[in-house]
Amino acid sequence: MSRKYVIINADEVDSVDFSQVDETSADTIRYSLDGSKTLVKFDTDTTPSFLDGKTQYTHSEILTILATDEWTDPNPPGE
């Protein structure tokens, strides 16, 4: 079993069953900088039904995605 990551549109957060993912609520998930997308992660071999048909990413794949300007401010405050 390995951790999997799925990016969803922010307007889909209401469909997330937080008992089936590692996050605990809409307040604890990471959003893209523009707030239009978020990601959830889960550690089971069975994909939660509300994520069926969504692209799943590995840890290394999601790190690459999260390093982009869409997810990480290239000019963070204080630099």
mmCIF file of N, CA, C and O in Angstrom:
data_model
loop_
_atom_site.group_PDB
_atom_site.id
_atom_site.type_symbol
_atom_site.label_atom_id
_atom_site.label_comp_id
_atom_site.label_asym_id
_atom_site.label_seq_id
_atom_site.Cartn_x
_atom_site.Cartn_y
_atom_site.Cartn_z
ATOM 1 N N MET A 1 0.846 -1.173 0.000
ATOM 2 C CA MET A 1 0.000 0.000 0.000
ATOM 3 C C MET A 1 0.894 1.239 0.000
ATOM 4 O O MET A 1 1.852 1.329 0.740
ATOM 5 N N SER A 2 0.566 2.184 -0.852
ATOM 6 C CA SER A 2 1.329 3.427 -0.889
ATOM 7 C C SER A 2 0.375 4.611 -0.932
ATOM 8 O O SER A 2 -0.751 4.494 -1.410
ATOM 9 N N ARG A 3 0.847 5.704 -0.410
ATOM 10 C CA ARG A 3 0.029 6.915 -0.373
ATOM 11 C C ARG A 3 -0.209 7.409 -1.796
ATOM 12 O O ARG A 3 0.689 7.412 -2.623
ATOM 13 N N LYS A 4 -1.435 7.840 -2.042
ATOM 14 C CA LYS A 4 -1.802 8.382 -3.345
ATOM 15 C C LYS A 4 -2.376 9.776 -3.138
ATOM 16 O O LYS A 4 -2.953 10.080 -2.089
ATOM 17 N N TYR A 5 -2.198 10.609 -4.136
ATOM 18 C CA TYR A 5 -2.635 12.000 -4.089
ATOM 19 C C TYR A 5 -3.552 12.262 -5.274
ATOM 20 O O TYR A 5 -3.285 11.776 -6.377
ATOM 21 N N VAL A 6 -4.598 13.046 -5.056
ATOM 22 C CA VAL A 6 -5.546 13.368 -6.114
ATOM 23 C C VAL A 6 -5.841 14.867 -6.046
ATOM 24 O O VAL A 6 -6.135 15.403 -4.969
ATOM 25 N N ILE A 7 -5.757 15.531 -7.180
ATOM 26 C CA ILE A 7 -6.110 16.947 -7.277
ATOM 27 C C ILE A 7 -7.564 17.030 -7.723
ATOM 28 O O ILE A 7 -7.969 16.359 -8.672
ATOM 29 N N ILE A 8 -8.332 17.848 -7.003
ATOM 30 C CA ILE A 8 -9.736 18.057 -7.365
ATOM 31 C C ILE A 8 -10.001 19.556 -7.454
ATOM 32 O O ILE A 8 -9.238 20.367 -6.920
ATOM 33 N N ASN A 9 -11.074 19.913 -8.123
ATOM 34 C CA ASN A 9 -11.491 21.307 -8.160
ATOM 35 C C ASN A 9 -12.016 21.698 -6.785
ATOM 36 O O ASN A 9 -12.637 20.882 -6.093
ATOM 37 N N ALA A 10 -11.792 22.941 -6.404
ATOM 38 C CA ALA A 10 -12.216 23.404 -5.080
ATOM 39 C C ALA A 10 -13.720 23.260 -4.882
ATOM 40 O O ALA A 10 -14.178 23.010 -3.763
ATOM 41 N N ASP A 11 -14.485 23.374 -5.968
ATOM 42 C CA ASP A 11 -15.937 23.254 -5.817
ATOM 43 C C ASP A 11 -16.385 21.811 -5.567
ATOM 44 O O ASP A 11 -17.563 21.552 -5.331
ATOM 45 N N GLU A 12 -15.453 20.861 -5.583
ATOM 46 C CA GLU A 12 -15.766 19.466 -5.293
ATOM 47 C C GLU A 12 -15.504 19.095 -3.827
ATOM 48 O O GLU A 12 -15.763 17.960 -3.419
ATOM 49 N N VAL A 13 -14.995 20.031 -3.039
ATOM 50 C CA VAL A 13 -14.642 19.739 -1.651
ATOM 51 C C VAL A 13 -15.849 19.237 -0.868
ATOM 52 O O VAL A 13 -15.720 18.369 -0.002
ATOM 53 N N ASP A 14 -17.037 19.739 -1.177
ATOM 54 C CA ASP A 14 -18.236 19.294 -0.463
ATOM 55 C C ASP A 14 -18.515 17.804 -0.650
ATOM 56 O O ASP A 14 -19.208 17.205 0.168
ATOM 57 N N SER A 15 -17.961 17.201 -1.709
ATOM 58 C CA SER A 15 -18.194 15.777 -1.956
ATOM 59 C C SER A 15 -17.156 14.886 -1.277
ATOM 60 O O SER A 15 -17.266 13.657 -1.321
ATOM 61 N N VAL A 16 -16.147 15.477 -0.647
ATOM 62 C CA VAL A 16 -15.084 14.697 -0.008
ATOM 63 C C VAL A 16 -15.596 14.088 1.294
ATOM 64 O O VAL A 16 -16.144 14.782 2.151
ATOM 65 N N ASP A 17 -15.411 12.781 1.419
ATOM 66 C CA ASP A 17 -15.699 12.084 2.670
ATOM 67 C C ASP A 17 -14.382 12.061 3.449
ATOM 68 O O ASP A 17 -13.500 11.252 3.172
ATOM 69 N N PHE A 18 -14.257 12.973 4.404
ATOM 70 C CA PHE A 18 -12.983 13.133 5.103
ATOM 71 C C PHE A 18 -12.619 11.931 5.970
ATOM 72 O O PHE A 18 -11.485 11.833 6.425
ATOM 73 N N SER A 19 -13.535 10.998 6.165
ATOM 74 C CA SER A 19 -13.191 9.774 6.891
ATOM 75 C C SER A 19 -12.399 8.810 6.009
ATOM 76 O O SER A 19 -11.833 7.843 6.512
ATOM 77 N N GLN A 20 -12.336 9.083 4.705
ATOM 78 C CA GLN A 20 -11.643 8.194 3.767
ATOM 79 C C GLN A 20 -10.327 8.760 3.259
ATOM 80 O O GLN A 20 -9.644 8.126 2.451
ATOM 81 N N VAL A 21 -9.957 9.955 3.700
ATOM 82 C CA VAL A 21 -8.699 10.578 3.283
ATOM 83 C C VAL A 21 -7.928 11.020 4.514
ATOM 84 O O VAL A 21 -8.443 11.009 5.634
ATOM 85 N N ASP A 22 -6.680 11.432 4.318
ATOM 86 C CA ASP A 22 -5.821 11.802 5.441
ATOM 87 C C ASP A 22 -6.151 13.178 6.019
ATOM 88 O O ASP A 22 -5.821 13.453 7.170
ATOM 89 N N GLU A 23 -6.775 14.037 5.256
ATOM 90 C CA GLU A 23 -7.139 15.355 5.753
ATOM 91 C C GLU A 23 -8.389 15.225 6.621
ATOM 92 O O GLU A 23 -9.163 14.289 6.475
ATOM 93 N N THR A 24 -8.600 16.199 7.507
ATOM 94 C CA THR A 24 -9.715 16.095 8.442
ATOM 95 C C THR A 24 -10.896 16.989 8.090
ATOM 96 O O THR A 24 -12.002 16.747 8.563
ATOM 97 N N SER A 25 -10.665 18.026 7.284
ATOM 98 C CA SER A 25 -11.759 18.932 6.925
ATOM 99 C C SER A 25 -11.328 19.815 5.761
ATOM 100 O O SER A 25 -10.154 19.829 5.372
ATOM 101 N N ALA A 26 -12.257 20.595 5.239
ATOM 102 C CA ALA A 26 -11.945 21.526 4.153
ATOM 103 C C ALA A 26 -10.925 22.575 4.598
ATOM 104 O O ALA A 26 -10.247 23.177 3.770
ATOM 105 N N ASP A 27 -10.800 22.759 5.910
ATOM 106 C CA ASP A 27 -9.854 23.746 6.436
ATOM 107 C C ASP A 27 -8.429 23.219 6.533
ATOM 108 O O ASP A 27 -7.509 23.992 6.775
ATOM 109 N N THR A 28 -8.244 21.911 6.375
ATOM 110 C CA THR A 28 -6.904 21.337 6.541
ATOM 111 C C THR A 28 -6.280 20.873 5.233
ATOM 112 O O THR A 28 -5.208 20.271 5.255
ATOM 113 N N ILE A 29 -6.938 21.139 4.115
ATOM 114 C CA ILE A 29 -6.374 20.725 2.834
ATOM 115 C C ILE A 29 -5.672 21.898 2.179
ATOM 116 O O ILE A 29 -5.965 23.057 2.455
ATOM 117 N N ARG A 30 -4.723 21.585 1.333
ATOM 118 C CA ARG A 30 -3.946 22.611 0.641
ATOM 119 C C ARG A 30 -4.648 22.995 -0.655
ATOM 120 O O ARG A 30 -5.070 22.137 -1.427
ATOM 121 N N TYR A 31 -4.721 24.282 -0.875
ATOM 122 C CA TYR A 31 -5.335 24.810 -2.092
ATOM 123 C C TYR A 31 -4.260 25.417 -2.990
ATOM 124 O O TYR A 31 -3.223 25.875 -2.515
ATOM 125 N N SER A 32 -4.542 25.431 -4.285
ATOM 126 C CA SER A 32 -3.664 26.135 -5.224
ATOM 127 C C SER A 32 -3.697 27.617 -4.866
ATOM 128 O O SER A 32 -4.596 28.085 -4.159
ATOM 129 N N LEU A 33 -2.722 28.368 -5.349
ATOM 130 C CA LEU A 33 -2.633 29.783 -4.994
ATOM 131 C C LEU A 33 -3.882 30.567 -5.364
ATOM 132 O O LEU A 33 -4.284 31.475 -4.642
ATOM 133 N N ASP A 34 -4.526 30.211 -6.472
ATOM 134 C CA ASP A 34 -5.738 30.934 -6.871
ATOM 135 C C ASP A 34 -7.000 30.364 -6.219
ATOM 136 O O ASP A 34 -8.097 30.878 -6.433
ATOM 137 N N GLY A 35 -6.848 29.311 -5.421
ATOM 138 C CA GLY A 35 -7.966 28.730 -4.701
ATOM 139 C C GLY A 35 -8.892 27.862 -5.538
ATOM 140 O O GLY A 35 -9.911 27.386 -5.048
ATOM 141 N N SER A 36 -8.526 27.594 -6.787
ATOM 142 C CA SER A 36 -9.424 26.839 -7.664
ATOM 143 C C SER A 36 -9.279 25.327 -7.548
ATOM 144 O O SER A 36 -10.172 24.581 -7.938
ATOM 145 N N LYS A 37 -8.151 24.851 -6.998
ATOM 146 C CA LYS A 37 -7.901 23.414 -6.891
ATOM 147 C C LYS A 37 -7.400 23.093 -5.488
ATOM 148 O O LYS A 37 -6.869 23.945 -4.789
ATOM 149 N N THR A 38 -7.553 21.845 -5.127
ATOM 150 C CA THR A 38 -7.021 21.351 -3.867
ATOM 151 C C THR A 38 -6.577 19.912 -4.070
ATOM 152 O O THR A 38 -6.806 19.335 -5.134
ATOM 153 N N LEU A 39 -5.929 19.355 -3.068
ATOM 154 C CA LEU A 39 -5.539 17.960 -3.192
ATOM 155 C C LEU A 39 -5.864 17.218 -1.921
ATOM 156 O O LEU A 39 -5.907 17.801 -0.830
ATOM 157 N N VAL A 40 -6.150 15.951 -2.080
ATOM 158 C CA VAL A 40 -6.375 15.053 -0.949
ATOM 159 C C VAL A 40 -5.460 13.851 -1.124
ATOM 160 O O VAL A 40 -5.018 13.555 -2.225
ATOM 161 N N LYS A 41 -5.169 13.208 -0.006
ATOM 162 C CA LYS A 41 -4.310 12.019 -0.062
ATOM 163 C C LYS A 41 -4.958 10.907 0.742
ATOM 164 O O LYS A 41 -5.716 11.159 1.670
ATOM 165 N N PHE A 42 -4.639 9.686 0.330
ATOM 166 C CA PHE A 42 -5.174 8.523 1.035
ATOM 167 C C PHE A 42 -4.170 7.397 0.975
ATOM 168 O O PHE A 42 -3.308 7.362 0.104
ATOM 169 N N ASP A 43 -4.264 6.485 1.927
ATOM 170 C CA ASP A 43 -3.281 5.411 2.086
ATOM 171 C C ASP A 43 -3.839 4.016 1.858
ATOM 172 O O ASP A 43 -3.250 3.048 2.309
ATOM 173 N N THR A 44 -4.967 3.908 1.210
ATOM 174 C CA THR A 44 -5.546 2.587 1.004
ATOM 175 C C THR A 44 -5.368 2.153 -0.446
ATOM 176 O O THR A 44 -5.187 2.988 -1.332
ATOM 177 N N ASP A 45 -5.423 0.856 -0.670
ATOM 178 C CA ASP A 45 -5.358 0.351 -2.039
ATOM 179 C C ASP A 45 -6.683 0.546 -2.763
ATOM 180 O O ASP A 45 -6.747 0.457 -3.982
ATOM 181 N N THR A 46 -7.735 0.799 -2.006
ATOM 182 C CA THR A 46 -9.051 1.034 -2.593
ATOM 183 C C THR A 46 -9.293 2.532 -2.696
ATOM 184 O O THR A 46 -9.245 3.244 -1.695
ATOM 185 N N THR A 47 -9.534 2.990 -3.903
ATOM 186 C CA THR A 47 -9.788 4.413 -4.118
ATOM 187 C C THR A 47 -11.158 4.782 -3.568
ATOM 188 O O THR A 47 -12.145 4.117 -3.879
ATOM 189 N N PRO A 48 -11.225 5.833 -2.733
ATOM 190 C CA PRO A 48 -12.540 6.284 -2.266
ATOM 191 C C PRO A 48 -13.453 6.575 -3.460
ATOM 192 O O PRO A 48 -13.016 7.128 -4.468
ATOM 193 N N SER A 49 -14.718 6.189 -3.353
ATOM 194 C CA SER A 49 -15.633 6.278 -4.495
ATOM 195 C C SER A 49 -15.774 7.700 -5.041
ATOM 196 O O SER A 49 -15.929 7.883 -6.246
ATOM 197 N N PHE A 50 -15.676 8.700 -4.186
ATOM 198 C CA PHE A 50 -15.822 10.073 -4.670
ATOM 199 C C PHE A 50 -14.610 10.534 -5.481
ATOM 200 O O PHE A 50 -14.648 11.591 -6.105
ATOM 201 N N LEU A 51 -13.550 9.726 -5.518
ATOM 202 C CA LEU A 51 -12.368 10.036 -6.326
ATOM 203 C C LEU A 51 -12.247 9.137 -7.555
ATOM 204 O O LEU A 51 -11.271 9.228 -8.290
ATOM 205 N N ASP A 52 -13.232 8.273 -7.779
ATOM 206 C CA ASP A 52 -13.213 7.402 -8.957
ATOM 207 C C ASP A 52 -13.067 8.233 -10.228
ATOM 208 O O ASP A 52 -13.731 9.262 -10.390
ATOM 209 N N GLY A 53 -12.183 7.786 -11.113
ATOM 210 C CA GLY A 53 -11.991 8.459 -12.387
ATOM 211 C C GLY A 53 -11.041 9.638 -12.344
ATOM 212 O O GLY A 53 -10.725 10.220 -13.381
ATOM 213 N N LYS A 54 -10.564 9.996 -11.155
ATOM 214 C CA LYS A 54 -9.616 11.112 -11.014
ATOM 215 C C LYS A 54 -8.195 10.582 -11.157
ATOM 216 O O LYS A 54 -7.898 9.449 -10.795
ATOM 217 N N THR A 55 -7.313 11.422 -11.664
ATOM 218 C CA THR A 55 -5.908 11.049 -11.802
ATOM 219 C C THR A 55 -5.265 10.949 -10.430
ATOM 220 O O THR A 55 -5.421 11.849 -9.603
ATOM 221 N N GLN A 56 -4.552 9.850 -10.199
ATOM 222 C CA GLN A 56 -3.833 9.641 -8.946
ATOM 223 C C GLN A 56 -2.345 9.849 -9.182
ATOM 224 O O GLN A 56 -1.810 9.462 -10.218
ATOM 225 N N TYR A 57 -1.705 10.476 -8.208
ATOM 226 C CA TYR A 57 -0.284 10.783 -8.314
ATOM 227 C C TYR A 57 0.487 10.114 -7.187
ATOM 228 O O TYR A 57 -0.037 9.926 -6.086
ATOM 229 N N THR A 58 1.751 9.809 -7.460
ATOM 230 C CA THR A 58 2.659 9.301 -6.434
ATOM 231 C C THR A 58 3.226 10.486 -5.664
ATOM 232 O O THR A 58 3.031 11.651 -6.054
ATOM 233 N N HIS A 59 3.958 10.195 -4.610
ATOM 234 C CA HIS A 59 4.569 11.259 -3.815
ATOM 235 C C HIS A 59 5.505 12.114 -4.667
ATOM 236 O O HIS A 59 5.450 13.347 -4.618
ATOM 237 N N SER A 60 6.380 11.494 -5.437
ATOM 238 C CA SER A 60 7.324 12.274 -6.250
ATOM 239 C C SER A 60 6.596 13.087 -7.323
ATOM 240 O O SER A 60 6.986 14.226 -7.612
ATOM 241 N N GLU A 61 5.548 12.520 -7.897
ATOM 242 C CA GLU A 61 4.780 13.263 -8.907
ATOM 243 C C GLU A 61 4.089 14.481 -8.301
ATOM 244 O O GLU A 61 4.109 15.568 -8.877
ATOM 245 N N ILE A 62 3.498 14.330 -7.120
ATOM 246 C CA ILE A 62 2.786 15.454 -6.515
ATOM 247 C C ILE A 62 3.767 16.526 -6.057
ATOM 248 O O ILE A 62 3.471 17.726 -6.134
ATOM 249 N N LEU A 63 4.953 16.136 -5.614
ATOM 250 C CA LEU A 63 5.959 17.134 -5.242
ATOM 251 C C LEU A 63 6.341 17.996 -6.431
ATOM 252 O O LEU A 63 6.509 19.214 -6.293
ATOM 253 N N THR A 64 6.467 17.393 -7.588
ATOM 254 C CA THR A 64 6.783 18.144 -8.808
ATOM 255 C C THR A 64 5.665 19.130 -9.134
ATOM 256 O O THR A 64 5.917 20.292 -9.461
ATOM 257 N N ILE A 65 4.421 18.678 -9.013
ATOM 258 C CA ILE A 65 3.273 19.539 -9.292
ATOM 259 C C ILE A 65 3.203 20.679 -8.289
ATOM 260 O O ILE A 65 2.998 21.844 -8.658
ATOM 261 N N LEU A 66 3.387 20.378 -7.014
ATOM 262 C CA LEU A 66 3.277 21.397 -5.976
ATOM 263 C C LEU A 66 4.400 22.425 -6.033
ATOM 264 O O LEU A 66 4.273 23.519 -5.473
ATOM 265 N N ALA A 67 5.480 22.109 -6.720
ATOM 266 C CA ALA A 67 6.596 23.052 -6.860
ATOM 267 C C ALA A 67 6.341 24.085 -7.964
ATOM 268 O O ALA A 67 7.119 25.027 -8.115
ATOM 269 N N THR A 68 5.252 23.940 -8.717
ATOM 270 C CA THR A 68 4.964 24.876 -9.804
ATOM 271 C C THR A 68 4.370 26.175 -9.262
ATOM 272 O O THR A 68 3.903 26.246 -8.121
ATOM 273 N N ASP A 69 4.373 27.202 -10.096
ATOM 274 C CA ASP A 69 3.836 28.515 -9.713
ATOM 275 C C ASP A 69 2.347 28.459 -9.390
ATOM 276 O O ASP A 69 1.824 29.354 -8.730
ATOM 277 N N GLU A 70 1.662 27.437 -9.860
ATOM 278 C CA GLU A 70 0.239 27.314 -9.566
ATOM 279 C C GLU A 70 -0.006 26.998 -8.084
ATOM 280 O O GLU A 70 -1.026 27.378 -7.511
ATOM 281 N N TRP A 71 0.955 26.335 -7.462
ATOM 282 C CA TRP A 71 0.799 25.881 -6.081
ATOM 283 C C TRP A 71 1.730 26.570 -5.094
ATOM 284 O O TRP A 71 1.444 26.616 -3.899
ATOM 285 N N THR A 72 2.863 27.063 -5.545
ATOM 286 C CA THR A 72 3.869 27.662 -4.659
ATOM 287 C C THR A 72 4.248 29.031 -5.188
ATOM 288 O O THR A 72 4.672 29.158 -6.349
ATOM 289 N N ASP A 73 4.117 30.039 -4.349
ATOM 290 C CA ASP A 73 4.456 31.412 -4.730
ATOM 291 C C ASP A 73 5.944 31.505 -5.018
ATOM 292 O O ASP A 73 6.764 31.224 -4.141
ATOM 293 N N PRO A 74 6.315 31.906 -6.258
ATOM 294 C CA PRO A 74 7.748 31.999 -6.572
ATOM 295 C C PRO A 74 8.418 33.156 -5.855
ATOM 296 O O PRO A 74 9.630 33.218 -5.767
ATOM 297 N N ASN A 75 7.618 34.078 -5.325
ATOM 298 C CA ASN A 75 8.139 35.239 -4.598
ATOM 299 C C ASN A 75 7.435 35.361 -3.253
ATOM 300 O O ASN A 75 6.610 36.269 -3.048
ATOM 301 N N PRO A 76 7.749 34.462 -2.333
ATOM 302 C CA PRO A 76 7.046 34.498 -1.048
ATOM 303 C C PRO A 76 7.333 35.792 -0.292
ATOM 304 O O PRO A 76 8.383 36.406 -0.486
ATOM 305 N N PRO A 77 6.402 36.220 0.551
ATOM 306 C CA PRO A 77 6.609 37.441 1.332
ATOM 307 C C PRO A 77 7.880 37.340 2.176
ATOM 308 O O PRO A 77 8.219 36.275 2.676
ATOM 309 N N GLY A 78 8.567 38.444 2.288
ATOM 310 C CA GLY A 78 9.768 38.468 3.111
ATOM 311 C C GLY A 78 11.039 38.114 2.380
ATOM 312 O O GLY A 78 12.110 38.093 2.949
ATOM 313 N N GLU A 79 10.932 37.820 1.092
ATOM 314 C CA GLU A 79 12.160 37.489 0.338
ATOM 315 C C GLU A 79 12.470 38.571 -0.644
ATOM 316 O O GLU A 79 11.664 39.291 -1.113
#
